[in-house]
Tab-separated table of C-alpha atoms in Angstrom:
chain	number	residue	atom	x	y	z
C	1	UNK	CA	-16.538	177.961	153.934
C	2	UNK	CA	-15.562	177.395	149.514
C	3	UNK	CA	-13.210	180.458	150.230
C	4	UNK	CA	-11.547	179.601	153.190
C	5	UNK	CA	-10.784	175.962	153.001
C	6	UNK	CA	-9.030	176.918	149.118
C	7	UNK	CA	-5.851	178.367	151.751
C	8	UNK	CA	-2.687	176.836	152.308
C	9	UNK	CA	-2.528	178.131	156.102
C	10	UNK	CA	-4.767	180.887	157.938
C	11	UNK	CA	-3.418	183.565	160.694
C	12	UNK	CA	-5.552	182.963	164.045
C	13	UNK	CA	-5.831	186.418	166.486
C	14	UNK	CA	-7.685	184.795	168.533
C	15	UNK	CA	-9.950	181.829	170.049
C	16	UNK	CA	-12.468	183.013	168.154
C	17	UNK	CA	-11.471	183.639	165.362
C	18	UNK	CA	-9.824	180.206	165.884
C	19	UNK	CA	-12.768	178.406	166.615
C	20	UNK	CA	-14.712	180.681	163.339
C	21	UNK	CA	-12.059	179.120	160.432
C	22	UNK	CA	-12.729	175.278	162.485
C	23	UNK	CA	-16.157	176.171	162.382
C	24	UNK	CA	-15.883	176.674	158.652
C	25	UNK	CA	-13.884	173.310	157.593
C	26	UNK	CA	-10.217	174.818	157.725
C	27	UNK	CA	-8.149	172.371	159.108
C	28	UNK	CA	-6.569	172.693	163.159
C	29	UNK	CA	-3.179	172.289	161.213
C	30	UNK	CA	-3.772	174.784	158.666
C	31	UNK	CA	-4.690	177.619	161.841
C	32	UNK	CA	-1.441	178.782	162.889
C	33	UNK	CA	-1.803	181.414	165.985
C	34	UNK	CA	-0.890	185.509	165.724
C	35	UNK	CA	-2.524	187.405	168.306
C	36	UNK	CA	-3.444	190.760	168.517
C	37	UNK	CA	-0.631	193.128	169.831
C	38	UNK	CA	-0.301	196.789	170.398
C	39	UNK	CA	3.316	197.978	170.797
C	40	UNK	CA	3.534	196.778	174.441
C	41	UNK	CA	6.689	198.843	175.029
C	42	UNK	CA	5.506	202.075	174.070
C	43	UNK	CA	3.056	201.572	176.725
C	44	UNK	CA	4.468	201.035	179.345
C	45	UNK	CA	7.137	203.329	178.538
C	46	UNK	CA	4.672	205.905	178.589
C	47	UNK	CA	2.883	204.889	181.542
C	48	UNK	CA	6.125	204.298	183.419
C	49	UNK	CA	6.996	207.913	182.436
C	50	UNK	CA	3.906	209.269	184.183
C	51	UNK	CA	3.982	207.235	188.041
C	52	UNK	CA	5.038	209.539	189.659
C	53	UNK	CA	2.259	212.417	188.492
C	54	UNK	CA	-0.342	210.092	188.764
C	55	UNK	CA	-1.816	211.748	191.917
C	56	UNK	CA	-1.635	214.987	190.371
C	57	UNK	CA	-3.016	213.463	187.127
C	58	UNK	CA	-6.274	212.410	188.932
C	59	UNK	CA	-6.309	215.450	191.390
C	60	UNK	CA	-6.606	217.745	187.302
C	61	UNK	CA	-9.559	215.314	186.347
C	62	UNK	CA	-11.427	215.858	189.605
C	63	UNK	CA	-10.791	211.661	190.848
C	64	UNK	CA	-10.618	211.437	194.697
C	65	UNK	CA	-8.227	209.506	196.716
C	66	UNK	CA	-10.108	207.299	197.780
C	67	UNK	CA	-11.839	206.296	194.880
C	68	UNK	CA	-11.596	203.340	193.130
C	69	UNK	CA	-11.266	204.467	189.295
C	70	UNK	CA	-12.355	203.186	186.366
C	71	UNK	CA	-11.801	204.165	182.743
C	72	UNK	CA	-13.740	203.861	179.845
C	73	UNK	CA	-11.038	204.243	176.628
C	74	UNK	CA	-13.079	204.564	173.534
C	75	UNK	CA	-15.433	206.528	171.472
C	76	UNK	CA	-19.288	207.278	172.877
C	77	UNK	CA	-21.070	204.692	170.254
C	78	UNK	CA	-23.969	202.363	170.866
C	79	UNK	CA	-21.633	199.334	170.244
C	80	UNK	CA	-19.527	200.079	172.909
C	81	UNK	CA	-22.598	200.552	175.702
C	82	UNK	CA	-20.826	203.683	177.402
C	83	UNK	CA	-24.009	203.918	179.098
C	84	UNK	CA	-24.303	200.879	181.180
C	85	UNK	CA	-20.749	201.818	182.781
C	86	UNK	CA	-22.688	204.715	183.661
C	87	UNK	CA	-25.835	202.933	185.449
C	88	UNK	CA	-23.529	200.457	187.059
C	89	UNK	CA	-21.234	203.019	188.889
C	90	UNK	CA	-24.849	204.307	189.967
C	91	UNK	CA	-25.616	201.195	191.048
C	92	UNK	CA	-22.477	200.479	192.811
C	93	UNK	CA	-22.221	204.153	194.490
C	94	UNK	CA	-25.358	203.680	195.924
C	95	UNK	CA	-24.646	200.306	197.681
C	96	UNK	CA	-21.619	202.669	199.439
C	97	UNK	CA	-18.704	202.274	196.556
C	98	UNK	CA	-15.832	204.815	196.611
C	99	UNK	CA	-15.550	204.894	193.167
C	100	UNK	CA	-15.684	207.310	190.444
C	101	UNK	CA	-15.851	206.653	186.689
C	102	UNK	CA	-12.678	208.321	183.747
C	103	UNK	CA	-14.511	209.005	180.517
C	104	UNK	CA	-12.090	208.686	177.701
C	105	UNK	CA	-13.098	209.777	175.078
C	106	UNK	CA	-15.888	211.375	171.832
C	107	UNK	CA	-19.291	210.670	170.428
C	108	UNK	CA	-22.849	210.980	169.279
C	109	UNK	CA	-23.727	209.552	172.635
C	110	UNK	CA	-21.885	212.108	174.525
C	111	UNK	CA	-24.721	214.241	175.493
C	112	UNK	CA	-26.487	211.653	176.459
C	113	UNK	CA	-24.021	211.115	178.642
C	114	UNK	CA	-23.222	214.184	180.141
C	115	UNK	CA	-27.413	214.215	181.093
C	116	UNK	CA	-27.129	210.654	182.707
C	117	UNK	CA	-24.455	212.186	185.518
C	118	UNK	CA	-26.049	215.264	185.971
C	119	UNK	CA	-28.921	213.663	186.336
C	120	UNK	CA	-27.783	211.246	188.705
C	121	UNK	CA	-25.356	212.938	190.287
C	122	UNK	CA	-22.667	210.286	189.466
C	123	UNK	CA	-19.516	211.424	190.704
C	124	UNK	CA	-17.909	211.002	186.033
C	125	UNK	CA	-15.014	213.039	184.806
C	126	UNK	CA	-14.944	213.721	181.024
C	127	UNK	CA	-12.194	213.785	179.494
C	128	UNK	CA	-12.503	213.891	176.213
C	129	UNK	CA	-11.294	212.567	173.302
C	130	UNK	CA	-7.491	211.654	173.954
C	131	UNK	CA	-4.722	211.111	171.600
C	132	UNK	CA	-2.204	208.732	171.050
C	133	UNK	CA	-0.061	210.497	172.973
C	134	UNK	CA	-2.590	211.146	175.544
C	135	UNK	CA	-3.499	207.758	176.553
C	136	UNK	CA	-1.305	206.531	178.983
C	137	UNK	CA	-1.881	209.741	181.241
C	138	UNK	CA	-5.749	207.956	181.376
C	139	UNK	CA	-4.623	204.443	182.393
C	140	UNK	CA	-1.821	205.745	184.962
C	141	UNK	CA	-4.767	207.662	186.444
C	142	UNK	CA	-7.382	204.268	186.348
C	143	UNK	CA	-7.638	201.532	188.188
C	144	UNK	CA	-9.516	199.445	186.478
C	145	UNK	CA	-10.675	199.346	182.826
C	146	UNK	CA	-14.450	198.832	181.639
C	147	UNK	CA	-15.278	197.513	178.849
C	148	UNK	CA	-19.519	197.028	177.804
C	149	UNK	CA	-20.094	196.558	174.715
C	150	UNK	CA	-21.635	194.143	172.522
C	151	UNK	CA	-20.552	191.946	169.881
C	152	UNK	CA	-19.649	194.672	167.270
C	153	UNK	CA	-16.057	194.749	169.185
C	154	UNK	CA	-14.482	192.048	167.218
C	155	UNK	CA	-11.681	192.475	169.604
C	156	UNK	CA	-11.248	195.559	171.391
C	157	UNK	CA	-6.958	196.643	171.562
C	158	UNK	CA	-8.013	198.921	174.197
C	159	UNK	CA	-7.877	195.864	176.678
C	160	UNK	CA	-4.244	195.615	174.881
C	161	UNK	CA	-3.892	199.140	176.073
C	162	UNK	CA	-4.951	198.907	179.500
C	163	UNK	CA	-3.781	195.834	180.619
C	164	UNK	CA	0.386	197.046	178.989
C	165	UNK	CA	-0.180	199.824	181.213
C	166	UNK	CA	-1.449	197.453	184.372
C	167	UNK	CA	-4.384	197.590	183.796
C	168	UNK	CA	-6.939	194.971	184.807
C	169	UNK	CA	-10.319	194.580	182.427
C	170	UNK	CA	-14.089	194.485	183.348
C	171	UNK	CA	-15.554	192.827	179.402
C	172	UNK	CA	-19.309	191.827	178.867
C	173	UNK	CA	-19.374	188.835	177.343
C	174	UNK	CA	-19.232	189.583	173.871
C	175	UNK	CA	-16.318	191.419	173.925
C	176	UNK	CA	-14.386	189.746	171.090
C	177	UNK	CA	-10.603	189.800	173.309
C	178	UNK	CA	-12.584	188.136	176.647
C	179	UNK	CA	-11.495	184.955	175.936
C	180	UNK	CA	-8.176	185.299	175.646
C	181	UNK	CA	-6.952	188.612	177.954
C	182	UNK	CA	-9.239	188.298	180.901
C	183	UNK	CA	-8.416	185.147	183.113
C	184	UNK	CA	-11.152	185.509	186.022
C	185	UNK	CA	-10.003	186.703	189.304
C	186	UNK	CA	-6.414	187.206	187.722
C	187	UNK	CA	-6.247	189.503	184.891
C	188	UNK	CA	-9.964	190.904	185.130
C	189	UNK	CA	-13.461	189.683	184.638
C	190	UNK	CA	-16.195	188.883	182.129
C	191	UNK	CA	-20.532	189.500	182.720
C	192	UNK	CA	-22.929	189.092	180.750
C	193	UNK	CA	-23.233	192.206	177.826
C	194	UNK	CA	-26.155	194.940	178.744
C	195	UNK	CA	-26.404	193.436	182.677
C	196	UNK	CA	-26.262	196.400	184.949
C	197	UNK	CA	-26.633	195.365	187.706
C	198	UNK	CA	-23.741	192.096	187.233
C	199	UNK	CA	-21.627	194.756	186.283
C	200	UNK	CA	-21.969	197.151	189.103
C	201	UNK	CA	-21.797	194.215	191.422
C	202	UNK	CA	-18.194	193.079	189.398
C	203	UNK	CA	-16.924	197.155	190.000
C	204	UNK	CA	-18.154	196.654	193.725
C	205	UNK	CA	-16.296	194.142	194.067
C	206	UNK	CA	-13.123	195.251	192.855
C	207	UNK	CA	-12.973	198.733	194.391
C	208	UNK	CA	-13.370	196.736	197.502
C	209	UNK	CA	-9.840	195.605	197.558
C	210	UNK	CA	-7.122	197.394	196.191
C	211	UNK	CA	-3.921	195.180	196.564
C	212	UNK	CA	-5.592	192.391	194.976
C	213	UNK	CA	-6.987	195.550	191.823
C	214	UNK	CA	-3.240	196.120	191.763
C	215	UNK	CA	-1.839	192.509	192.110
C	216	UNK	CA	-4.744	191.891	188.608
C	217	UNK	CA	-3.242	195.019	186.989
C	218	UNK	CA	0.323	193.327	187.428
C	219	UNK	CA	-0.925	189.668	185.704
C	220	UNK	CA	-2.474	191.810	183.340
C	221	UNK	CA	0.836	193.536	181.828
C	222	UNK	CA	2.686	190.350	182.321
C	223	UNK	CA	0.283	188.260	179.956
C	224	UNK	CA	-0.021	190.434	176.955
C	225	UNK	CA	3.814	190.778	177.408
C	226	UNK	CA	3.992	187.302	177.141
C	227	UNK	CA	1.609	185.999	174.577
C	228	UNK	CA	0.383	189.667	172.658
C	229	UNK	CA	3.252	190.742	171.601
C	230	UNK	CA	4.657	191.552	167.501
C	231	UNK	CA	6.998	188.585	168.664
C	232	UNK	CA	4.810	186.395	169.297
C	233	UNK	CA	2.694	187.187	166.055
C	234	UNK	CA	6.198	186.974	163.813
C	235	UNK	CA	6.532	183.516	165.511
C	236	UNK	CA	2.636	182.633	164.469
C	237	UNK	CA	3.066	184.148	160.876
C	238	UNK	CA	7.133	182.115	160.335
C	239	UNK	CA	5.743	178.840	161.572
C	240	UNK	CA	2.913	179.637	158.709
C	241	UNK	CA	5.276	180.255	155.642
C	242	UNK	CA	7.906	177.143	157.476
C	243	UNK	CA	4.719	174.590	156.661
C	244	UNK	CA	4.493	176.079	153.178
C	245	UNK	CA	7.861	176.194	152.058
C	246	UNK	CA	8.223	172.824	153.190
C	247	UNK	CA	5.510	171.757	150.858
C	248	UNK	CA	6.362	173.971	148.064
C	249	UNK	CA	9.877	171.706	148.380
């Protein structure tokens, strides 16, 4: 509080960040929105160029043509809770859901994830680490992103990436970007972190209506394009600078 109240202007990357400033004594008129963003155009262009290869990509990764493919993309580390995604998949499949999980990433929980998938005979593909030039392949092959992280996920730019590629997202209620990017039933869904049955129910719900899933993906794309872009961040930054300049004058 003593530090933040000394600034004439602060830049907020999202709703949680804005709330943090307010809780620490920064007045609303000194907060300017500069939302977290990625290079939306690069991901959109890459995904568009791969669209015709979607079936081939799915075939190469062993994803059945009639299955809804959920994607976990990121490091397999404790704060991201990848095993929750696997356990939720298992529950959903037990209840008759035609679903598959594509895991793009590596990390200290990889061995545990493989062991769980093998023991439970889960429909999972481990794609391994994919660099920035390869990630679009996973987004195009998948139908929905899943991010079960805890509060250590202060934003989750992977959600921006997925949405720019036309995917909705299911995230836990502790993922930082949830309040900004997820409109329940429109661009994705939010579940209580660690509640595997609740996540499984969302997997079942989303897999039951692929047309709705595609519509949510398109709305997700439009959301990041409209409000979570470099252009929008520049607008907020310039507003802050203009206010500072007017006070200085």
